[in-house]
mmCIF file with all atom_site columns, C-alpha atoms in Angstrom:
data_model
loop_
_atom_site.group_PDB
_atom_site.id
_atom_site.type_symbol
_atom_site.label_atom_id
_atom_site.label_alt_id
_atom_site.label_comp_id
_atom_site.label_asym_id
_atom_site.label_entity_id
_atom_site.label_seq_id
_atom_site.pdbx_PDB_ins_code
_atom_site.Cartn_x
_atom_site.Cartn_y
_atom_site.Cartn_z
_atom_site.occupancy
_atom_site.B_iso_or_equiv
_atom_site.pdbx_formal_charge
_atom_site.auth_seq_id
_atom_site.auth_comp_id
_atom_site.auth_asym_id
_atom_site.auth_atom_id
_atom_site.pdbx_PDB_model_num
ATOM 1  C CA . UNK X 1 1  ? -0.126  -96.572 27.381 1.00 77.00 ? 1133 UNK X CA 1
ATOM 2  C CA . UNK X 1 2  ? -0.974  -96.343 31.210 1.00 88.00 ? 1134 UNK X CA 1
ATOM 3  C CA . UNK X 1 3  ? 0.207   -93.083 32.153 1.00 88.00 ? 1135 UNK X CA 1
ATOM 4  C CA . UNK X 1 4  ? 0.856   -92.242 35.414 1.00 89.00 ? 1136 UNK X CA 1
ATOM 5  C CA . UNK X 1 5  ? 1.152   -89.624 37.675 1.00 89.00 ? 1137 UNK X CA 1
ATOM 6  C CA . UNK X 1 6  ? 1.641   -88.864 41.413 1.00 92.00 ? 1138 UNK X CA 1
ATOM 7  C CA . UNK X 1 7  ? -1.028  -88.442 43.828 1.00 94.00 ? 1139 UNK X CA 1
ATOM 8  C CA . UNK X 1 8  ? -0.808  -86.381 46.201 1.00 96.00 ? 1140 UNK X CA 1
ATOM 9  C CA . UNK X 1 9  ? -1.431  -88.281 50.119 1.00 97.00 ? 1141 UNK X CA 1
ATOM 10 C CA . UNK X 1 10 ? -5.002  -88.149 51.390 1.00 97.00 ? 1142 UNK X CA 1
ATOM 11 C CA . UNK X 1 11 ? -4.579  -86.263 54.386 1.00 98.00 ? 1143 UNK X CA 1
ATOM 12 C CA . UNK X 1 12 ? -3.165  -83.356 51.756 1.00 98.00 ? 1144 UNK X CA 1
ATOM 13 C CA . UNK X 1 13 ? -5.915  -84.382 49.190 1.00 98.00 ? 1145 UNK X CA 1
ATOM 14 C CA . UNK X 1 14 ? -8.209  -83.636 51.685 1.00 98.00 ? 1146 UNK X CA 1
ATOM 15 C CA . UNK X 1 15 ? -6.843  -80.241 53.120 1.00 99.00 ? 1147 UNK X CA 1
ATOM 16 C CA . UNK X 1 16 ? -6.872  -78.375 49.397 1.00 98.00 ? 1148 UNK X CA 1
ATOM 17 C CA . UNK X 1 17 ? -10.770 -79.450 48.705 1.00 99.00 ? 1149 UNK X CA 1
ATOM 18 C CA . UNK X 1 18 ? -11.117 -77.787 51.676 1.00 99.00 ? 1150 UNK X CA 1
ATOM 19 C CA . UNK X 1 19 ? -8.525  -74.625 50.821 1.00 99.00 ? 1151 UNK X CA 1
ATOM 20 C CA . UNK X 1 20 ? -10.479 -74.570 47.349 1.00 99.00 ? 1152 UNK X CA 1
ATOM 21 C CA . UNK X 1 21 ? -14.012 -74.539 49.256 1.00 99.00 ? 1153 UNK X CA 1
ATOM 22 C CA . UNK X 1 22 ? -12.910 -71.584 51.499 1.00 99.00 ? 1154 UNK X CA 1
ATOM 23 C CA . UNK X 1 23 ? -12.258 -69.862 48.450 1.00 99.00 ? 1155 UNK X CA 1
ATOM 24 C CA . UNK X 1 24 ? -15.192 -70.608 47.082 1.00 99.00 ? 1156 UNK X CA 1
ATOM 25 C CA . UNK X 1 25 ? -17.012 -70.048 49.686 1.00 99.00 ? 1157 UNK X CA 1
ATOM 26 C CA . UNK X 1 26 ? -15.974 -66.070 49.539 1.00 99.00 ? 1158 UNK X CA 1
ATOM 27 C CA . UNK X 1 27 ? -16.003 -66.187 46.019 1.00 99.00 ? 1159 UNK X CA 1
ATOM 28 C CA . UNK X 1 28 ? -19.969 -67.171 45.994 1.00 99.00 ? 1160 UNK X CA 1
ATOM 29 C CA . UNK X 1 29 ? -19.745 -64.455 48.663 1.00 99.00 ? 1161 UNK X CA 1
ATOM 30 C CA . UNK X 1 30 ? -18.351 -61.277 46.782 1.00 99.00 ? 1162 UNK X CA 1
ATOM 31 C CA . UNK X 1 31 ? -20.787 -62.694 43.941 1.00 99.00 ? 1163 UNK X CA 1
ATOM 32 C CA . UNK X 1 32 ? -23.782 -61.999 46.343 1.00 99.00 ? 1164 UNK X CA 1
ATOM 33 C CA . UNK X 1 33 ? -22.427 -58.813 47.419 1.00 99.00 ? 1165 UNK X CA 1
ATOM 34 C CA . UNK X 1 34 ? -22.108 -57.417 44.366 1.00 99.00 ? 1166 UNK X CA 1
ATOM 35 C CA . UNK X 1 35 ? -25.567 -58.964 42.514 1.00 99.00 ? 1167 UNK X CA 1
ATOM 36 C CA . UNK X 1 36 ? -26.911 -56.951 46.213 1.00 99.00 ? 1168 UNK X CA 1
ATOM 37 C CA . UNK X 1 37 ? -25.113 -53.441 44.964 1.00 99.00 ? 1169 UNK X CA 1
ATOM 38 C CA . UNK X 1 38 ? -26.421 -53.707 41.335 1.00 99.00 ? 1170 UNK X CA 1
ATOM 39 C CA . UNK X 1 39 ? -29.560 -54.668 42.308 1.00 99.00 ? 1171 UNK X CA 1
ATOM 40 C CA . UNK X 1 40 ? -29.910 -51.699 44.221 1.00 99.00 ? 1172 UNK X CA 1
ATOM 41 C CA . UNK X 1 41 ? -28.146 -49.206 41.763 1.00 99.00 ? 1173 UNK X CA 1
ATOM 42 C CA . UNK X 1 42 ? -30.914 -50.703 39.400 1.00 99.00 ? 1174 UNK X CA 1
ATOM 43 C CA . UNK X 1 43 ? -34.222 -49.916 42.111 1.00 98.00 ? 1175 UNK X CA 1
ATOM 44 C CA . UNK X 1 44 ? -31.620 -46.784 41.842 1.00 98.00 ? 1176 UNK X CA 1
ATOM 45 C CA . UNK X 1 45 ? -31.875 -45.435 38.241 1.00 98.00 ? 1177 UNK X CA 1
ATOM 46 C CA . UNK X 1 46 ? -35.329 -46.723 37.956 1.00 98.00 ? 1178 UNK X CA 1
ATOM 47 C CA . UNK X 1 47 ? -36.725 -44.504 40.572 1.00 97.00 ? 1179 UNK X CA 1
ATOM 48 C CA . UNK X 1 48 ? -34.485 -41.372 39.089 1.00 96.00 ? 1180 UNK X CA 1
ATOM 49 C CA . UNK X 1 49 ? -36.534 -41.972 36.018 1.00 96.00 ? 1181 UNK X CA 1
ATOM 50 C CA . UNK X 1 50 ? -39.704 -42.247 37.531 1.00 96.00 ? 1182 UNK X CA 1
ATOM 51 C CA . UNK X 1 51 ? -39.069 -38.452 39.197 1.00 96.00 ? 1183 UNK X CA 1
ATOM 52 C CA . UNK X 1 52 ? -37.343 -37.363 35.973 1.00 94.00 ? 1184 UNK X CA 1
ATOM 53 C CA . UNK X 1 53 ? -40.370 -38.588 33.656 1.00 95.00 ? 1185 UNK X CA 1
ATOM 54 C CA . UNK X 1 54 ? -43.770 -37.769 36.174 1.00 94.00 ? 1186 UNK X CA 1
ATOM 55 C CA . UNK X 1 55 ? -41.977 -33.633 36.723 1.00 91.00 ? 1187 UNK X CA 1
ATOM 56 C CA . UNK X 1 56 ? -40.781 -34.729 40.582 1.00 92.00 ? 1188 UNK X CA 1
ATOM 57 C CA . UNK X 1 57 ? -37.075 -33.419 39.627 1.00 90.00 ? 1189 UNK X CA 1
ATOM 58 C CA . UNK X 1 58 ? -36.877 -30.702 37.033 1.00 90.00 ? 1190 UNK X CA 1
ATOM 59 C CA . UNK X 1 59 ? -33.647 -31.676 34.246 1.00 87.00 ? 1191 UNK X CA 1
ATOM 60 C CA . UNK X 1 60 ? -30.871 -29.513 34.967 1.00 87.00 ? 1192 UNK X CA 1
ATOM 61 C CA . UNK X 1 61 ? -28.624 -28.103 31.425 1.00 81.00 ? 1193 UNK X CA 1
#
């Protein structure tokens, strides 16, 4: 049996695709920003560990 369903006009389909592309672009930009933030925090963490291990900073109790 065939299943028939309505399709929006081509112009509306294009508008939907453009909207999805726009949302995806913003989402990808947010993801890239968060990845950069994580990388920066990881670098800071490594530098702190290095400073404590080498004695440049003292552990406070």
